[in-house]
């Protein structure tokens, strides 16, 4: 029997079901690092209550994701090489800026099993994405090959509306009082809109596997919560460009305070660091290891929808200390619906001890 903690008159799973569905609604896609400044994992994917238990059954999470990012130098040059604007064998002198403001919608159905597995709670799901991505490169780029040099000044841009890759996910959770633990495995099935000669893509053009673990501290008596989830991404070689992105490490965190049974406020953040070099790319770029940090506010609200539980969350991140990747700010608007945990109908047992 799974234990529950009381928070202002409601059981912990009742409050958290929809929240955690949103935390599991993952969106590995736009604007991170690695090949051409794009990676599988999106920093900020996980947040508050990531490892907390959920009610069994089907749930659906949706996320509207908007980001405004820019890059210069090597990150912009890598995109020029990707689309074939100049040969990777030339010398490069850059004054180039890249801008990319995608708008994406993610849909993630998830099923949580009622029967414990290895003493924990098993969930499986898959996510799809649809959206629009536009990219602009402008500035001056000078290339040289031996004694020959050429300078290009101007602007390159394109846009794309379509479907992205598919992302299956399996997670396990364990609950122990105020402590909650999780492990997960996810990956990229590269079936989305992708063309190596195009600036804007929604798919990433190669497969990936990501695995990690997390922890949530949740004290329903005080309303304080903290969560952290870390993991590593292994990227397969892109069959079109023959570039293989390096291994990435990512850590997402969230901290919150429940103001009532339904509302909480807090902070979110992330750290992202590529820990091994890309291979097969432009020699002038070297290993092209990328890095970024982000932090920002969040607000969440839970509410009933008939016999189900609804959840709204908005969070935003400002990025800093970025290297070899586009950076700026991003906003996540989440709506999730999940089963509400049934109210207990069993009267508590009173134990009598006699001497």
XYZ file of C-alpha atoms in Angstrom:
355
model
C 0.000 0.000 0.000
C 1.415 3.385 -0.994
C 1.592 5.824 1.926
C 0.200 9.338 1.636
C 1.027 12.565 3.398
C -1.601 15.080 4.393
C -1.331 18.640 3.097
C -4.059 21.068 4.149
C -6.664 18.317 4.138
C -5.760 16.627 0.839
C -3.628 13.586 0.118
C -0.247 14.072 -1.505
C -1.052 12.081 -4.682
C -4.277 14.052 -5.152
C -2.375 17.312 -5.154
C 0.560 16.104 -7.176
C -0.884 13.902 -9.904
C -1.264 16.616 -12.526
C 1.860 18.443 -11.397
C 4.058 15.441 -11.947
C 2.421 14.663 -15.277
C 3.641 18.076 -16.353
C 7.109 17.326 -15.020
C 7.138 14.146 -17.117
C 5.984 16.014 -20.209
C 9.393 16.185 -21.746
C 10.548 18.229 -24.706
C 14.027 17.364 -25.947
C 14.451 19.599 -28.958
C 15.325 23.180 -29.794
C 18.207 25.449 -28.878
C 20.735 23.666 -26.793
C 24.203 22.673 -27.930
C 26.320 20.139 -29.795
C 26.131 19.895 -33.607
C 25.384 23.353 -35.051
C 24.295 24.511 -31.590
C 21.323 22.097 -31.451
C 20.849 19.203 -29.019
C 18.376 16.533 -27.995
C 17.890 17.761 -24.415
C 16.235 21.064 -23.631
C 17.447 22.506 -20.308
C 14.490 23.129 -18.017
C 12.672 19.962 -18.996
C 12.250 18.859 -15.372
C 11.233 21.113 -12.502
C 9.391 21.077 -9.188
C 7.914 17.776 -7.936
C 9.697 15.807 -10.653
C 10.162 12.693 -8.485
C 6.872 12.860 -6.552
C 4.304 10.043 -7.022
C 1.277 10.254 -9.309
C -2.154 8.623 -9.377
C -2.357 5.504 -11.596
C -3.999 5.700 -15.015
C -3.815 7.726 -18.225
C -2.755 11.368 -18.207
C -1.988 14.019 -20.812
C 0.503 16.849 -20.619
C 0.756 19.771 -23.034
C 3.430 22.470 -23.195
C 3.643 25.648 -25.226
C 7.329 26.518 -25.496
C 8.711 29.811 -26.766
C 12.301 30.933 -26.764
C 14.206 33.879 -28.134
C 17.876 33.036 -28.584
C 20.860 34.395 -30.467
C 24.459 33.390 -31.082
C 27.623 34.670 -32.696
C 31.098 33.410 -33.519
C 31.554 29.637 -33.589
C 27.913 28.797 -32.886
C 26.796 30.824 -35.905
C 29.637 29.499 -38.057
C 28.633 25.924 -37.317
C 25.183 26.567 -38.760
C 26.747 28.049 -41.915
C 28.851 24.908 -42.342
C 25.836 22.671 -41.748
C 23.822 24.181 -44.596
C 26.807 24.144 -46.966
C 27.421 27.883 -47.173
C 31.182 27.259 -47.059
C 33.571 24.324 -46.912
C 34.641 22.975 -43.510
C 38.246 22.957 -44.779
C 38.600 26.743 -45.003
C 39.881 29.245 -42.449
C 37.149 31.356 -40.900
C 37.000 34.917 -39.575
C 33.545 35.722 -38.284
C 31.324 38.616 -37.389
C 28.064 36.713 -37.619
C 24.885 36.759 -35.528
C 22.221 34.067 -35.377
C 18.639 34.550 -34.180
C 16.088 31.770 -33.664
C 12.652 32.285 -32.037
C 10.773 28.939 -32.273
C 7.206 28.325 -31.072
C 6.478 24.687 -30.266
C 3.568 22.646 -28.874
C 4.328 19.352 -27.140
C 1.745 16.617 -26.428
C 2.660 13.728 -24.121
C 0.245 10.940 -23.142
C 1.525 8.893 -20.184
C 0.283 5.755 -18.445
C 1.108 5.083 -14.776
C 0.694 1.503 -13.556
C -1.157 0.765 -10.321
C 0.809 -2.434 -9.605
C 4.198 -1.724 -7.994
C 7.327 -2.738 -9.905
C 10.508 -3.294 -7.874
C 8.755 -1.529 -5.028
C 8.183 1.600 -7.098
C 5.778 3.220 -9.524
C 6.270 2.559 -13.250
C 5.205 5.067 -15.927
C 5.563 4.901 -19.713
C 4.823 7.604 -22.260
C 5.663 9.138 -25.594
C 5.764 12.730 -26.769
C 5.154 14.377 -30.114
C 5.830 17.965 -31.140
C 4.384 20.367 -33.683
C 5.481 23.931 -34.240
C 7.216 26.620 -36.190
C 10.901 27.430 -36.215
C 12.576 30.352 -37.965
C 16.275 31.184 -38.128
C 18.192 34.218 -39.366
C 21.943 34.607 -39.907
C 23.310 38.046 -40.665
C 26.668 39.816 -40.566
C 30.051 39.426 -42.228
C 31.936 36.202 -42.817
C 35.447 36.003 -44.294
C 36.810 32.660 -45.483
C 40.235 31.735 -46.746
C 41.768 28.764 -48.518
C 45.499 29.235 -48.995
C 46.099 32.643 -50.632
C 42.434 32.970 -51.648
C 39.954 34.765 -49.404
C 36.366 35.877 -49.781
C 34.070 38.092 -47.721
C 30.305 37.704 -47.546
C 28.018 40.328 -46.013
C 24.290 39.937 -45.830
C 21.483 37.916 -44.319
C 20.276 34.328 -44.646
C 16.937 33.202 -43.239
C 14.280 30.535 -43.529
C 11.378 29.105 -41.536
C 9.605 25.786 -41.155
C 6.263 24.597 -39.772
C 5.837 20.877 -39.174
C 6.180 17.891 -36.865
C 9.224 16.994 -34.814
C 10.764 13.753 -33.614
C 9.134 11.228 -31.265
C 10.364 10.820 -27.695
C 9.502 7.652 -25.724
C 10.092 7.672 -21.978
C 10.060 5.186 -19.085
C 10.354 6.241 -15.439
C 10.362 4.621 -12.002
C 9.548 6.391 -8.724
C 9.874 5.493 -5.073
C 8.156 7.302 -2.187
C 9.435 7.383 1.411
C 7.802 10.014 3.594
C 9.049 13.457 2.571
C 11.680 11.858 0.314
C 10.950 10.808 -3.265
C 13.321 9.226 -5.785
C 13.171 8.545 -9.509
C 15.069 7.109 -12.458
C 14.223 7.556 -16.126
C 15.280 6.572 -19.639
C 14.235 8.497 -22.734
C 15.431 8.900 -26.295
C 14.952 10.412 -29.728
C 13.355 8.624 -32.693
C 14.419 10.901 -35.596
C 11.248 11.023 -37.699
C 10.626 14.790 -37.591
C 11.089 17.491 -40.205
C 14.828 17.733 -40.833
C 16.985 18.729 -43.785
C 20.739 19.268 -43.276
C 20.889 22.064 -45.864
C 18.125 24.038 -44.115
C 18.733 26.609 -41.374
C 15.485 25.859 -39.526
C 14.583 22.334 -38.454
C 12.213 20.788 -35.930
C 13.808 17.327 -35.881
C 17.484 16.908 -34.979
C 18.408 14.382 -37.673
C 19.888 11.686 -35.433
C 18.967 9.338 -32.604
C 19.855 9.824 -28.938
C 19.526 8.054 -25.588
C 19.255 9.891 -22.280
C 19.146 8.433 -18.762
C 19.337 9.838 -15.262
C 17.846 10.115 -11.810
C 16.237 12.635 -9.512
C 15.073 13.503 -6.020
C 12.182 15.503 -4.588
C 11.897 16.721 -1.013
C 8.278 17.544 -0.217
C 7.028 18.421 3.247
C 3.222 18.738 3.103
C 3.141 20.102 6.643
C 5.251 23.153 5.791
C 4.513 23.343 2.045
C 8.196 23.493 1.082
C 9.535 21.511 -1.869
C 12.829 21.049 -3.701
C 13.599 18.858 -6.709
C 16.696 18.077 -8.741
C 17.127 15.783 -11.757
C 20.412 15.020 -13.501
C 21.230 12.913 -16.532
C 23.518 12.193 -19.472
C 22.738 12.176 -23.206
C 24.495 9.918 -25.697
C 24.071 11.097 -29.293
C 24.286 8.826 -32.330
C 26.010 9.963 -35.514
C 23.986 12.127 -37.872
C 23.821 10.033 -41.083
C 23.456 13.146 -43.259
C 26.303 15.263 -41.885
C 28.455 12.444 -40.391
C 28.839 14.587 -37.258
C 28.451 12.917 -33.866
C 27.698 15.254 -30.986
C 29.492 14.657 -27.703
C 28.027 13.368 -24.456
C 26.006 15.986 -22.555
C 25.357 16.371 -18.817
C 22.310 18.285 -17.620
C 20.856 19.155 -14.216
C 17.415 20.738 -13.770
C 16.083 21.951 -10.434
C 13.053 23.626 -8.905
C 12.152 24.990 -5.480
C 8.669 26.045 -4.412
C 6.394 27.025 -1.532
C 2.713 26.102 -1.488
C 0.674 29.187 -0.600
C -2.533 27.138 -0.366
C -3.869 23.716 -1.341
C -3.867 24.821 -4.968
C -1.180 27.443 -5.607
C 2.592 27.541 -5.285
C 5.403 29.898 -6.284
C 9.123 29.377 -6.560
C 12.310 29.348 -8.599
C 13.607 27.062 -11.337
C 17.018 26.648 -12.884
C 19.335 24.453 -14.900
C 22.951 23.708 -15.738
C 24.033 22.149 -19.031
C 27.551 21.073 -19.955
C 28.863 19.016 -22.857
C 31.487 16.672 -21.398
C 33.026 15.144 -24.544
C 33.945 16.544 -27.955
C 31.934 16.493 -31.150
C 33.515 14.421 -33.906
C 33.350 14.840 -37.671
C 32.708 18.590 -37.591
C 34.585 21.713 -38.702
C 38.242 21.398 -37.549
C 38.424 25.136 -36.785
C 35.667 24.700 -34.183
C 37.603 22.088 -32.218
C 35.540 19.904 -29.879
C 32.724 22.507 -29.871
C 31.780 21.740 -26.257
C 28.776 23.740 -25.157
C 27.578 25.114 -21.842
C 24.719 27.162 -20.435
C 23.080 28.076 -17.137
C 19.573 29.400 -16.551
C 17.367 30.613 -13.693
C 13.930 32.155 -13.341
C 10.545 32.259 -11.548
C 7.623 29.849 -11.638
C 3.953 29.766 -10.625
C 1.695 26.706 -10.425
C -2.019 26.189 -9.833
C -4.030 22.976 -9.338
C -7.788 22.647 -9.857
C -10.413 19.891 -10.298
C -11.851 19.015 -13.723
C -14.772 16.711 -12.968
C -13.231 13.529 -11.596
C -9.793 14.507 -12.945
C -7.072 16.856 -11.716
C -5.950 19.869 -13.746
C -2.687 21.751 -13.471
C -1.368 25.023 -14.910
C 2.221 26.187 -14.648
C 4.224 29.026 -16.134
C 7.972 29.320 -15.769
C 10.690 31.298 -17.470
C 14.475 31.142 -17.664
C 17.094 33.771 -18.355
C 20.318 32.202 -19.610
C 23.907 33.158 -18.830
C 27.486 31.869 -19.210
C 26.619 30.252 -22.545
C 29.343 28.790 -24.767
C 29.061 27.354 -28.293
C 25.262 27.472 -28.408
C 22.451 29.983 -28.935
C 21.241 31.558 -25.689
C 18.694 34.076 -24.456
C 15.458 33.382 -22.602
C 12.671 30.823 -22.774
C 9.125 30.469 -21.439
C 7.115 27.312 -20.723
C 3.310 27.310 -20.357
C 2.077 23.906 -19.182
C -1.403 22.421 -18.898
C -1.802 18.845 -17.667
C -4.753 16.635 -16.798
C -4.479 13.406 -14.841
C -6.501 11.109 -12.568
C -7.192 12.448 -9.111
C -6.261 10.099 -6.297
C -9.419 8.746 -4.615
C -10.202 9.947 -1.150
C -9.586 7.251 1.420
C -12.749 5.484 2.611
C -10.982 3.341 5.205
C -11.190 4.500 8.805
C -7.833 4.633 10.559
C -7.071 1.655 12.746
C -6.595 2.361 16.425
C -4.137 -0.029 18.031
C -4.624 -0.931 21.687
C -1.657 -2.066 23.704
C -2.233 -3.962 26.966
C 0.285 -4.964 29.548
